[in-house]
Coordinates of C-alpha atoms in Angstrom, one line a residue:
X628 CA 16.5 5.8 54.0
X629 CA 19.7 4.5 52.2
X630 CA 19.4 5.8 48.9
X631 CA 23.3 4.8 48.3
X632 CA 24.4 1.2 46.9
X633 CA 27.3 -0.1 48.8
X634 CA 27.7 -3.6 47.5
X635 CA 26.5 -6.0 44.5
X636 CA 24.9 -9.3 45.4
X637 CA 24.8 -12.0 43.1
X638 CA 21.9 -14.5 43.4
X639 CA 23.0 -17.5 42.5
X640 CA 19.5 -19.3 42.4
X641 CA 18.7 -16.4 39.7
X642 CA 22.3 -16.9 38.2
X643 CA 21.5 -20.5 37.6
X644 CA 17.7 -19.9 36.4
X645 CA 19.2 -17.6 33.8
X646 CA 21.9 -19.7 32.2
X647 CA 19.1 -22.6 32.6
X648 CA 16.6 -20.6 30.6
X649 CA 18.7 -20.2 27.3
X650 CA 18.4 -24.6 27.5
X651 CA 17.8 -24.3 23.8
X652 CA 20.8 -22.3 22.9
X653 CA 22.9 -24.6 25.2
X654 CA 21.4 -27.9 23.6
X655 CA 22.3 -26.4 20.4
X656 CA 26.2 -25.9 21.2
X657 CA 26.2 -29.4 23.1
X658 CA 25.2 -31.3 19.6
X659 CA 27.3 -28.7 17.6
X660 CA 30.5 -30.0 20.5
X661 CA 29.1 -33.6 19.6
X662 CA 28.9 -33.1 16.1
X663 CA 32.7 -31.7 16.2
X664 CA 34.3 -34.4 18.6
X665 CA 32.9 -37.2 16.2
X666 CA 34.3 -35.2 13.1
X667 CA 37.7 -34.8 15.0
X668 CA 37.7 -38.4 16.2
X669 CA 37.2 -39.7 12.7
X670 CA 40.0 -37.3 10.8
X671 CA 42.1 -37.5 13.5
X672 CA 43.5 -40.9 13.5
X673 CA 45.0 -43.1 16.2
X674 CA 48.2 -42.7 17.4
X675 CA 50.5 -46.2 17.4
X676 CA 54.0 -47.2 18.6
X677 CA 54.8 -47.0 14.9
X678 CA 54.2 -43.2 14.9
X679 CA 57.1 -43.4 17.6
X680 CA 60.9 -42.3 17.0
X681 CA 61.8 -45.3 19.7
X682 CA 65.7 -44.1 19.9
X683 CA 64.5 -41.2 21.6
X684 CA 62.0 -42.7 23.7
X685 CA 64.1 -43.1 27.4
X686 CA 64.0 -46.3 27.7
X687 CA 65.6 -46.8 30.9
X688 CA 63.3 -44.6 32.6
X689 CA 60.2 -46.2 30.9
X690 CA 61.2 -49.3 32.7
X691 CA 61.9 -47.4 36.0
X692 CA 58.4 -46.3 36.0
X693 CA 57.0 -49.7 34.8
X694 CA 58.6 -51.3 37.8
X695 CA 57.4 -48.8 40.8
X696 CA 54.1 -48.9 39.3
X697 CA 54.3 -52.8 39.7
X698 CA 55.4 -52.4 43.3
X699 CA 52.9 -50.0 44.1
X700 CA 50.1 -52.1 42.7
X701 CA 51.0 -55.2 44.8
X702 CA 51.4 -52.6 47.4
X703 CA 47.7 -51.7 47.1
X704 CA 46.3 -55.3 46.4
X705 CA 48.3 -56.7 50.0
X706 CA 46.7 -54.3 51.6
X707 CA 43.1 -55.0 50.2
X708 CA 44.0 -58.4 51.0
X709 CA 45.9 -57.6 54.5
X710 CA 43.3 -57.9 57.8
X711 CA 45.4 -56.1 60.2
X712 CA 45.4 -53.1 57.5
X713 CA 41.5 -52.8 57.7
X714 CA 41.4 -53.0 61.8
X715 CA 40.6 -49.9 63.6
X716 CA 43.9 -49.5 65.3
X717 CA 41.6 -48.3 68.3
X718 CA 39.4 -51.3 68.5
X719 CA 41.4 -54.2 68.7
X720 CA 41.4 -57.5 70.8
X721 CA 44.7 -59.2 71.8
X722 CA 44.9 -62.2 74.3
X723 CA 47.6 -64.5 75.0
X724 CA 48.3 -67.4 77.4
X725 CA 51.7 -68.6 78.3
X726 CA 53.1 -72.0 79.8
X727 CA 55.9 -72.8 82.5
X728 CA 57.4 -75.9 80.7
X729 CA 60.3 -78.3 81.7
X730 CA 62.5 -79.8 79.2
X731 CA 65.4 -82.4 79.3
X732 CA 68.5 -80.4 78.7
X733 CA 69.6 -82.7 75.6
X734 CA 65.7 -82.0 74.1
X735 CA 65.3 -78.1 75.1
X736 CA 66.7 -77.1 71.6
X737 CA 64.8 -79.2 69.5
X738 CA 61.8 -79.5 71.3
X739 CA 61.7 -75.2 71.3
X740 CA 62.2 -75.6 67.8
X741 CA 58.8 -77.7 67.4
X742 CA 57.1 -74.9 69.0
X743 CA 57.9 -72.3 66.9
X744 CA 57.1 -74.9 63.7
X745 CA 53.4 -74.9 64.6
X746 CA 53.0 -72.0 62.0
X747 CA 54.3 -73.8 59.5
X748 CA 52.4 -76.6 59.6
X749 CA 49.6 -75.7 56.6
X750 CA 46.8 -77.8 57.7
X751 CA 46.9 -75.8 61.2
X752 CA 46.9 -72.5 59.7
X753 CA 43.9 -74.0 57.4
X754 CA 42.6 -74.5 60.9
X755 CA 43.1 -71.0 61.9
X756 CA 41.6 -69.3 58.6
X757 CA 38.1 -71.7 59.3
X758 CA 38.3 -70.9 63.3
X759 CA 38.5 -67.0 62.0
X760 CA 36.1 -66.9 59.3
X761 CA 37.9 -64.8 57.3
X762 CA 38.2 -65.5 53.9
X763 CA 42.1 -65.1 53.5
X764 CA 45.3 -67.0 52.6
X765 CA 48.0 -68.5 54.8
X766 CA 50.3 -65.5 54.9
X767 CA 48.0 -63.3 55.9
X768 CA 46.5 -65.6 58.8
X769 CA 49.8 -66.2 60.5
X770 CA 50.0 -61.6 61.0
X771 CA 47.2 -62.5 63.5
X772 CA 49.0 -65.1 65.5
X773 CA 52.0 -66.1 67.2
X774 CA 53.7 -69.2 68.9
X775 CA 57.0 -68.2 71.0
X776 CA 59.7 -70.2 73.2
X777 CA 61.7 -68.6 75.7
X778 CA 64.3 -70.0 77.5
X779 CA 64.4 -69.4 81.4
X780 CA 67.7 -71.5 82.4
X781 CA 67.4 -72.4 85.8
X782 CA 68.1 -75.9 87.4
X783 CA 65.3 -77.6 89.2
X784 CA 65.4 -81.2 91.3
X785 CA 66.0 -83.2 88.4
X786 CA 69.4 -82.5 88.5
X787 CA 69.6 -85.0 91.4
X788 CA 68.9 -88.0 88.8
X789 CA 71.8 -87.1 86.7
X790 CA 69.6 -84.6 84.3
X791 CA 70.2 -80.9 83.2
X792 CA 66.5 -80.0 82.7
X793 CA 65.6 -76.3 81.3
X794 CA 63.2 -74.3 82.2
X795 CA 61.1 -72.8 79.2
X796 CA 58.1 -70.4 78.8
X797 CA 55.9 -70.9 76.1
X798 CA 53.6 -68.1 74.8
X799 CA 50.7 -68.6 72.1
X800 CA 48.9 -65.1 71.3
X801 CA 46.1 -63.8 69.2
X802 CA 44.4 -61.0 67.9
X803 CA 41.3 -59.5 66.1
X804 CA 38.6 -57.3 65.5
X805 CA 36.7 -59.1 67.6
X806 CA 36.9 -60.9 70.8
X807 CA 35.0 -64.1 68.6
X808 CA 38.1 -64.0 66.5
X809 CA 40.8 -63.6 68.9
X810 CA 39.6 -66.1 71.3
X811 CA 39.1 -68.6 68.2
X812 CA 42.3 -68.1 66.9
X813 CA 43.7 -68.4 70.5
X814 CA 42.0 -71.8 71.5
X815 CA 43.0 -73.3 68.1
X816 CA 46.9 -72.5 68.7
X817 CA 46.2 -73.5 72.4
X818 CA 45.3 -77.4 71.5
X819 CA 48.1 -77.8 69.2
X820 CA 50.9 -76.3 72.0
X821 CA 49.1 -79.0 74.5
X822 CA 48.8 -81.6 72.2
X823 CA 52.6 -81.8 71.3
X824 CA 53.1 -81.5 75.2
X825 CA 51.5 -84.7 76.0
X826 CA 52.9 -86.3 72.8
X827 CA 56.6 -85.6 74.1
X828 CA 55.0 -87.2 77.7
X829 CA 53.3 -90.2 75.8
X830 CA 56.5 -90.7 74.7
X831 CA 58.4 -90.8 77.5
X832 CA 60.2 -87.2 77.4
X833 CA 60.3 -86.3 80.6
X834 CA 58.5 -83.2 79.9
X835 CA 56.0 -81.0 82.4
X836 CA 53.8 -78.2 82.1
X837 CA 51.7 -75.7 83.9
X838 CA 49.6 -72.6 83.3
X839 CA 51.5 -69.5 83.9
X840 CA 49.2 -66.7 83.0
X841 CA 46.3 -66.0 80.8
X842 CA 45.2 -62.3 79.4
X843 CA 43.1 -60.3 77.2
X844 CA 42.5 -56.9 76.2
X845 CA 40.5 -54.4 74.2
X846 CA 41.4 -51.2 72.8
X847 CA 44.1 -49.3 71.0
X848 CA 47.2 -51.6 69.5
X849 CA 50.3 -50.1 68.5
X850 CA 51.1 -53.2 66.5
X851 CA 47.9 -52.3 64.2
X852 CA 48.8 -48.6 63.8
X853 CA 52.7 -49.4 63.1
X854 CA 51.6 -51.1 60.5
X855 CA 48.9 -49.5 59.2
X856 CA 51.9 -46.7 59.3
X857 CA 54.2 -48.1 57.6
X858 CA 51.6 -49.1 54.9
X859 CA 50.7 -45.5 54.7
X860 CA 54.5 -44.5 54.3
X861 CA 55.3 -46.7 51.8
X862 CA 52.4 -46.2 49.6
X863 CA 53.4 -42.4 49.5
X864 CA 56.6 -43.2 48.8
X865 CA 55.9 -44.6 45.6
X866 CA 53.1 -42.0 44.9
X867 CA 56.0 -39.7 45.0
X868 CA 58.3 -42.1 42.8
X869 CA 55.6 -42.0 40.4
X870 CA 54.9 -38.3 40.0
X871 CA 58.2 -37.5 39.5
X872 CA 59.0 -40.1 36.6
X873 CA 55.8 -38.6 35.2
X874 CA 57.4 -35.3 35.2
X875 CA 60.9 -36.5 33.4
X876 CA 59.1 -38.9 31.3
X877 CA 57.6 -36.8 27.7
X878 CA 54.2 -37.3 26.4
X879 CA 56.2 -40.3 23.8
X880 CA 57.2 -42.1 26.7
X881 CA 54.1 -41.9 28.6
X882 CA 52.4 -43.1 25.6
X883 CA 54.7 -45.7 24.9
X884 CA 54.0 -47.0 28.4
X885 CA 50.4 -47.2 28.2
X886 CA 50.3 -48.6 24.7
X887 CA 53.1 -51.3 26.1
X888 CA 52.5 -52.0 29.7
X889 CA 48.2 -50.7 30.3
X890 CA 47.2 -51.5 26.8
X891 CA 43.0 -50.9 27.1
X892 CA 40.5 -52.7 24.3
X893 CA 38.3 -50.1 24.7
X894 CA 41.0 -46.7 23.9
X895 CA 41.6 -48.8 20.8
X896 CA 38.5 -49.6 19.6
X897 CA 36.9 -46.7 17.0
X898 CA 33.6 -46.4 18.4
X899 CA 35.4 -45.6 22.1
X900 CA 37.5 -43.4 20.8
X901 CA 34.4 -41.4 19.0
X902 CA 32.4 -41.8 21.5
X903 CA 35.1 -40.2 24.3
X904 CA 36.1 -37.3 21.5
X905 CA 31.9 -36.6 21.3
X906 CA 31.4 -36.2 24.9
X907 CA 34.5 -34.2 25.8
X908 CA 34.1 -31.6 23.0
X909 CA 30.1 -32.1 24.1
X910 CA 31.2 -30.7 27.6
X911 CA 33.3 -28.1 26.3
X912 CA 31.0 -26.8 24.6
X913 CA 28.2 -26.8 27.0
X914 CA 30.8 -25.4 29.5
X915 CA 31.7 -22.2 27.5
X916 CA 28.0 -20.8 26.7
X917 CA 27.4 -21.6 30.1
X918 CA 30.4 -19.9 31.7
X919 CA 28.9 -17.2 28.3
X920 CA 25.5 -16.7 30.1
X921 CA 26.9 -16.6 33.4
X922 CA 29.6 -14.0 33.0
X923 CA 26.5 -11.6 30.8
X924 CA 24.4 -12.1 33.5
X925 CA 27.0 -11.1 36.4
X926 CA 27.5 -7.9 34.4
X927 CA 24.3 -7.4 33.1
X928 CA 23.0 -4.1 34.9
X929 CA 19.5 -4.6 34.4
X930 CA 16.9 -5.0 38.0
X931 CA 16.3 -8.8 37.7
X932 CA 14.4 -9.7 40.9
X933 CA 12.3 -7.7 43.2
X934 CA 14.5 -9.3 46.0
X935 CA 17.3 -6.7 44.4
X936 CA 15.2 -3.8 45.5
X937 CA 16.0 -4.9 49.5
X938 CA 19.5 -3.9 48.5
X939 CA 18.5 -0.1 47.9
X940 CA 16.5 -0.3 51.3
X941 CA 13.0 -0.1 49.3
X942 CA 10.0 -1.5 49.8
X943 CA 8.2 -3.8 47.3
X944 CA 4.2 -2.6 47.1
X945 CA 3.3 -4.9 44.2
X946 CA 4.4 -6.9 41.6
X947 CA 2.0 -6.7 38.2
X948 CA 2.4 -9.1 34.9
X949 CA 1.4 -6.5 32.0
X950 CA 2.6 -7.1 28.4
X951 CA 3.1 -10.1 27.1
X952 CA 3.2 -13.0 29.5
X953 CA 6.3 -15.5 29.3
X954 CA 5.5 -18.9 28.6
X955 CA 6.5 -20.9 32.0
X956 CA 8.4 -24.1 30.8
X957 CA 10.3 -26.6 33.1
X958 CA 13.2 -24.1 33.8
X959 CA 10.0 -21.8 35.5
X960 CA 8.9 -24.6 37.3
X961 CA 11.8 -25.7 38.6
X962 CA 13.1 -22.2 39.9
X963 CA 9.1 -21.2 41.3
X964 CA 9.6 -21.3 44.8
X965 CA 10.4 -18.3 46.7
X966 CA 8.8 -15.7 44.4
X967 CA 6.6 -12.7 45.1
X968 CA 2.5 -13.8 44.1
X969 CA 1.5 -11.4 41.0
X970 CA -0.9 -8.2 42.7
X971 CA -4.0 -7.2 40.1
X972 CA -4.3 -3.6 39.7
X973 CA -7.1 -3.0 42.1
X974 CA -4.7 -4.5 45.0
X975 CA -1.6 -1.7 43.9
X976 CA -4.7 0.7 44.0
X977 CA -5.7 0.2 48.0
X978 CA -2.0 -0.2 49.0
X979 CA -0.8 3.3 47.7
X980 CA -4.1 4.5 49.6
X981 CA -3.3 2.6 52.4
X982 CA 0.3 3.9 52.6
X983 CA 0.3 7.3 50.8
X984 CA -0.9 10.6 52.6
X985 CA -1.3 13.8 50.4
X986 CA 0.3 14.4 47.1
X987 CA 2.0 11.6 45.4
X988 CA 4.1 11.3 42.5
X989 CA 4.2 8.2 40.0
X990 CA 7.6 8.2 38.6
X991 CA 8.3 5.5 35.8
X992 CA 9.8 5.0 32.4
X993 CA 7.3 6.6 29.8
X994 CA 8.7 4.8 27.0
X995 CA 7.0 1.8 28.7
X996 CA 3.7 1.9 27.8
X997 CA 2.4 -0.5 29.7
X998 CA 4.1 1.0 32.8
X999 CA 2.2 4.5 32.0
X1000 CA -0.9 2.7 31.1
X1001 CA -0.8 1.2 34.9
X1002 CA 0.3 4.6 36.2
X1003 CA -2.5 7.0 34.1
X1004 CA -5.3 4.0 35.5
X1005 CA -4.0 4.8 39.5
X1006 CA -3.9 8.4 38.9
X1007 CA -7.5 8.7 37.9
X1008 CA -8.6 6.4 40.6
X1009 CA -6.8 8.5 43.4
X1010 CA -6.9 12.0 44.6
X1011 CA -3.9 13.8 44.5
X1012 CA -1.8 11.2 42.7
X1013 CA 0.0 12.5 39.5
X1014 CA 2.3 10.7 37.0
X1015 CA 5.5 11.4 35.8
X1016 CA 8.6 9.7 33.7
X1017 CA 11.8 9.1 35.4
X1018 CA 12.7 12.1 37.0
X1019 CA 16.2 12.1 34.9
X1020 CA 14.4 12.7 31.7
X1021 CA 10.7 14.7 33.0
X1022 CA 11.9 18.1 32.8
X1023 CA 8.5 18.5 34.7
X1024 CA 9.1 15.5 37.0
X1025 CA 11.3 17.4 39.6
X1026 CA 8.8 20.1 40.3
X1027 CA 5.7 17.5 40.6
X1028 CA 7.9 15.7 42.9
X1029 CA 8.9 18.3 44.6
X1030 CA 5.4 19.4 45.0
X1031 CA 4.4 15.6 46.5
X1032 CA 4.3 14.6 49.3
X1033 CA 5.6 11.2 48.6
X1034 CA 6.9 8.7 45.3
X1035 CA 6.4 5.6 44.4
X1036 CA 8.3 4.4 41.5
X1037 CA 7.6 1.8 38.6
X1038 CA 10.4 -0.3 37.4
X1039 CA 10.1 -3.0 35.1
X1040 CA 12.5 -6.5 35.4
X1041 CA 15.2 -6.7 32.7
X1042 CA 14.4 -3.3 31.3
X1043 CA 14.9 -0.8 34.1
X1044 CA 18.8 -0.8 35.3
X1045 CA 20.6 -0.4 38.2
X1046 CA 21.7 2.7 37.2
X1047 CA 18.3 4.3 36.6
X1048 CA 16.8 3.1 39.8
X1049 CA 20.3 4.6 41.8
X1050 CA 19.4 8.1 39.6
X1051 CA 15.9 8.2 40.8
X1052 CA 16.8 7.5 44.4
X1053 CA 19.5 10.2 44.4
X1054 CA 17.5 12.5 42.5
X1055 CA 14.7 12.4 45.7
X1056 CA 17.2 12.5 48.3
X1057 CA 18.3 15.7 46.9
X1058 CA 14.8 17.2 47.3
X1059 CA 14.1 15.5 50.4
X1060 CA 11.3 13.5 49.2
X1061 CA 10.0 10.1 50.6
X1062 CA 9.7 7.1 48.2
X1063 CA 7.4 5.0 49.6
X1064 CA 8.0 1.9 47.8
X1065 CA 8.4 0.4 44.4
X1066 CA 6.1 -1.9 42.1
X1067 CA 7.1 -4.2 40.3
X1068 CA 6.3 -5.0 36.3
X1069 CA 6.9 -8.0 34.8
X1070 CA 6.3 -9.3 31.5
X1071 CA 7.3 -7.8 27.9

């Protein structure tokens, strides 16, 4: 058997049930934190510009500041607004269709121009933002489509009447995060391009047009992640902008700044201003006899589960309540599960005669008298049993042990330490004597 400790474990379930179970004394500092952050928020005063020496405030760099926090504001608020920045970059649906057109030489120029206008024209885009059901401005439609002209320059038969036609391709594209939106978006832009086709024929232009291919697609787009990117870069950039005027800038300025630029009702209002001094110094407080409890606890020495004993390599035989019984409260309830039922005496009595063979020593602390009281009440119930105190301190203990054919020992919860329980171990390892297990006390 192990009788050697080679490492601490800290429970933390029992670590938080014992800085939980001192509630009271933690309530206590929390209103005495409240109590203090009210008194400081009342002789404290508020700080105002007037309190400020402004000719040493900088200025320059105040205003510096002012203005990348403007940029990265409107930075954040396009992209809130921006559809192509919310697309998955990996989900996207593009289509396009594009036309073989034939223009009078003399008309090419302007009529290409036409084409290209068709995103300027606010009642169509109007169009668009209905056709895409988004809920979105002009500027931000138009990122999803696109009307093009592209020249192609070569003559056809028309040159035989005495004309210099040119040969055009128009494209009109779309994209989404659906293909519901894309195609939308798409059939809208394609009824405009025709429509000012057969306007220039009703006219008399002599102007033709055909189909030249058609296409959509699903999946990743580059154009999405580019931006999305970009968006990303720039937005860091003025992140770092910001932190480092933070760091030139000196708690004046910075107040100066928020007092000029982010001026807040409820920082100026008395009430806010006790109310955020109450609950910080509320916190603190609560955070320090906590992090108290928690630290005493961690090097508190004292056998505070049975669960510890698993660490020595013993066995648990029983666990009795004697003394005075704790009163359970919430913090007991809460923290209930997972520990060891309460044995009666009769139950410890048929285990150690279960498990013990011949002589066996009882070995606990006879300062406890409840612990000896247990002990004498086993010892007159079973042959060969005899009772002891700690082995450390019995000057007969070691010969009665020595004597036995086996120990069990008694340790009570937050009375019997570490150190004890290590001695007792050590001290039957040196004579070569079996402890068969441990019981348990709990109580006062």
């Amino acid at each position: 058997m192990n009788y050697v400790e080679e490492e601490k474990t800290i429970d933390l379930k029992q670590l938080l049930y014992y800085v939980l179970k001192h509630w009271k004394t933690i309530l206590i500092f929390l209103m005495v934190g409240i109590l203090a952050g009210v008194g400081f928020g009342l002789f404290s005063g508020q700080k105002t510009i007037d309190d400020l020496d402004l000719d040493k405030l900088n200025m320059e760099k105040i205003m510096q500041y002012h203005r990348v926090r403007e940029l990265y504001e409107l930075q954040l608020e396009n992209e809130a607004n921006s559809i192509v920045l919310q697309m998955d970059p990996n989900n996207v649906y593009r289509t396009n269709k594009s036309y073989y057109v034939t223009v009078p030489a003399d008309n090419a120029r302007y009529i290409s121009e036409q084409y290209e206008s068709i995103l300027s024209d606010e009642e169509i885009l109007n169009e668009l933002i209905e056709a895409s059901g988004y809920d979105c401005t002009p500027t931000v439609i138009r990122k999803l489509v696109g009307v093009s002209y592209e020249s192609m320059g070569s003559p056809t038969i028309w040159g035989d009447y005495g004309l210099k036609p040119y040969h055009g391709k128009v494209t009109v594209r779309a994209f989404g995060a659906t293909s519901e939106v894309g195609e939308a978006l798409l059939s809208v832009l394609d009824a405009h391009v025709i429509a000012l086709h057969d306007s220039y024929i009703d006219n008399g232009v002599l102007l033709s047009y055909e189909v030249l291919s058609q296409s959509n697609i699903e999946g990743f787009s580059s154009t999405v992640y580019e931006a999305q990117e970009e968006q990303k870069k720039i937005l860091k950039g003025y992140v770092n902008e910001i932190d480092t005027y933070k760091k030139e800038l000196s708690a004046d300025d910075m107040f100066y700044y928020s007092a000029m630029y982010e001026p807040s009702e409820e920082e100026s209002s008395p009430i806010i201003r006790l109310i955020k001094y109450a609950i910080l110094l509320g916190a603190v407080s609560c955070f320090l006899i906590c992090g108290y409890y928690a630290v005493r606890f961690v090097f508190d020495g004292h056998l505070k589960t049975a669960d510890e004993l698993r660490e020595y390599g013993l066995y648990t035989i029983a666990c009795l309540e004697t003394g005075t019984p704790r009163k359970a409260d919430f913090v007991d309830n809460m923290f209930n599960s997972g520990k060891l039922p309460t044995n009666s005496k009769e139950y410890l009595l048929n285990a150690l005669k279960a498990m013990c063979d011949g002589k066996t020593v009882l070995c606990g602390d006879a300062q406890d008298e409840n612990a000896v009281e247990v002990m004498n009440w086993i010892a007159s119930q079973m042959e060969n049993a005899t009772v002891t105190d700690m082995l450390a301190k019995d000057e007969n203990g070691l010969i009665s042990a020595k004597d036995a054919n086996c120990a069990v020992l008694f340790v009570r919860l937050w009375n019997t330490t570490a150190f004890d329980l290590k001695r007792e171990l050590q001290t039957l390892k040196q004579i070569d004597r079996t402890v068969k297990g441990v019981v348990v006390l709990r109580g006062n």
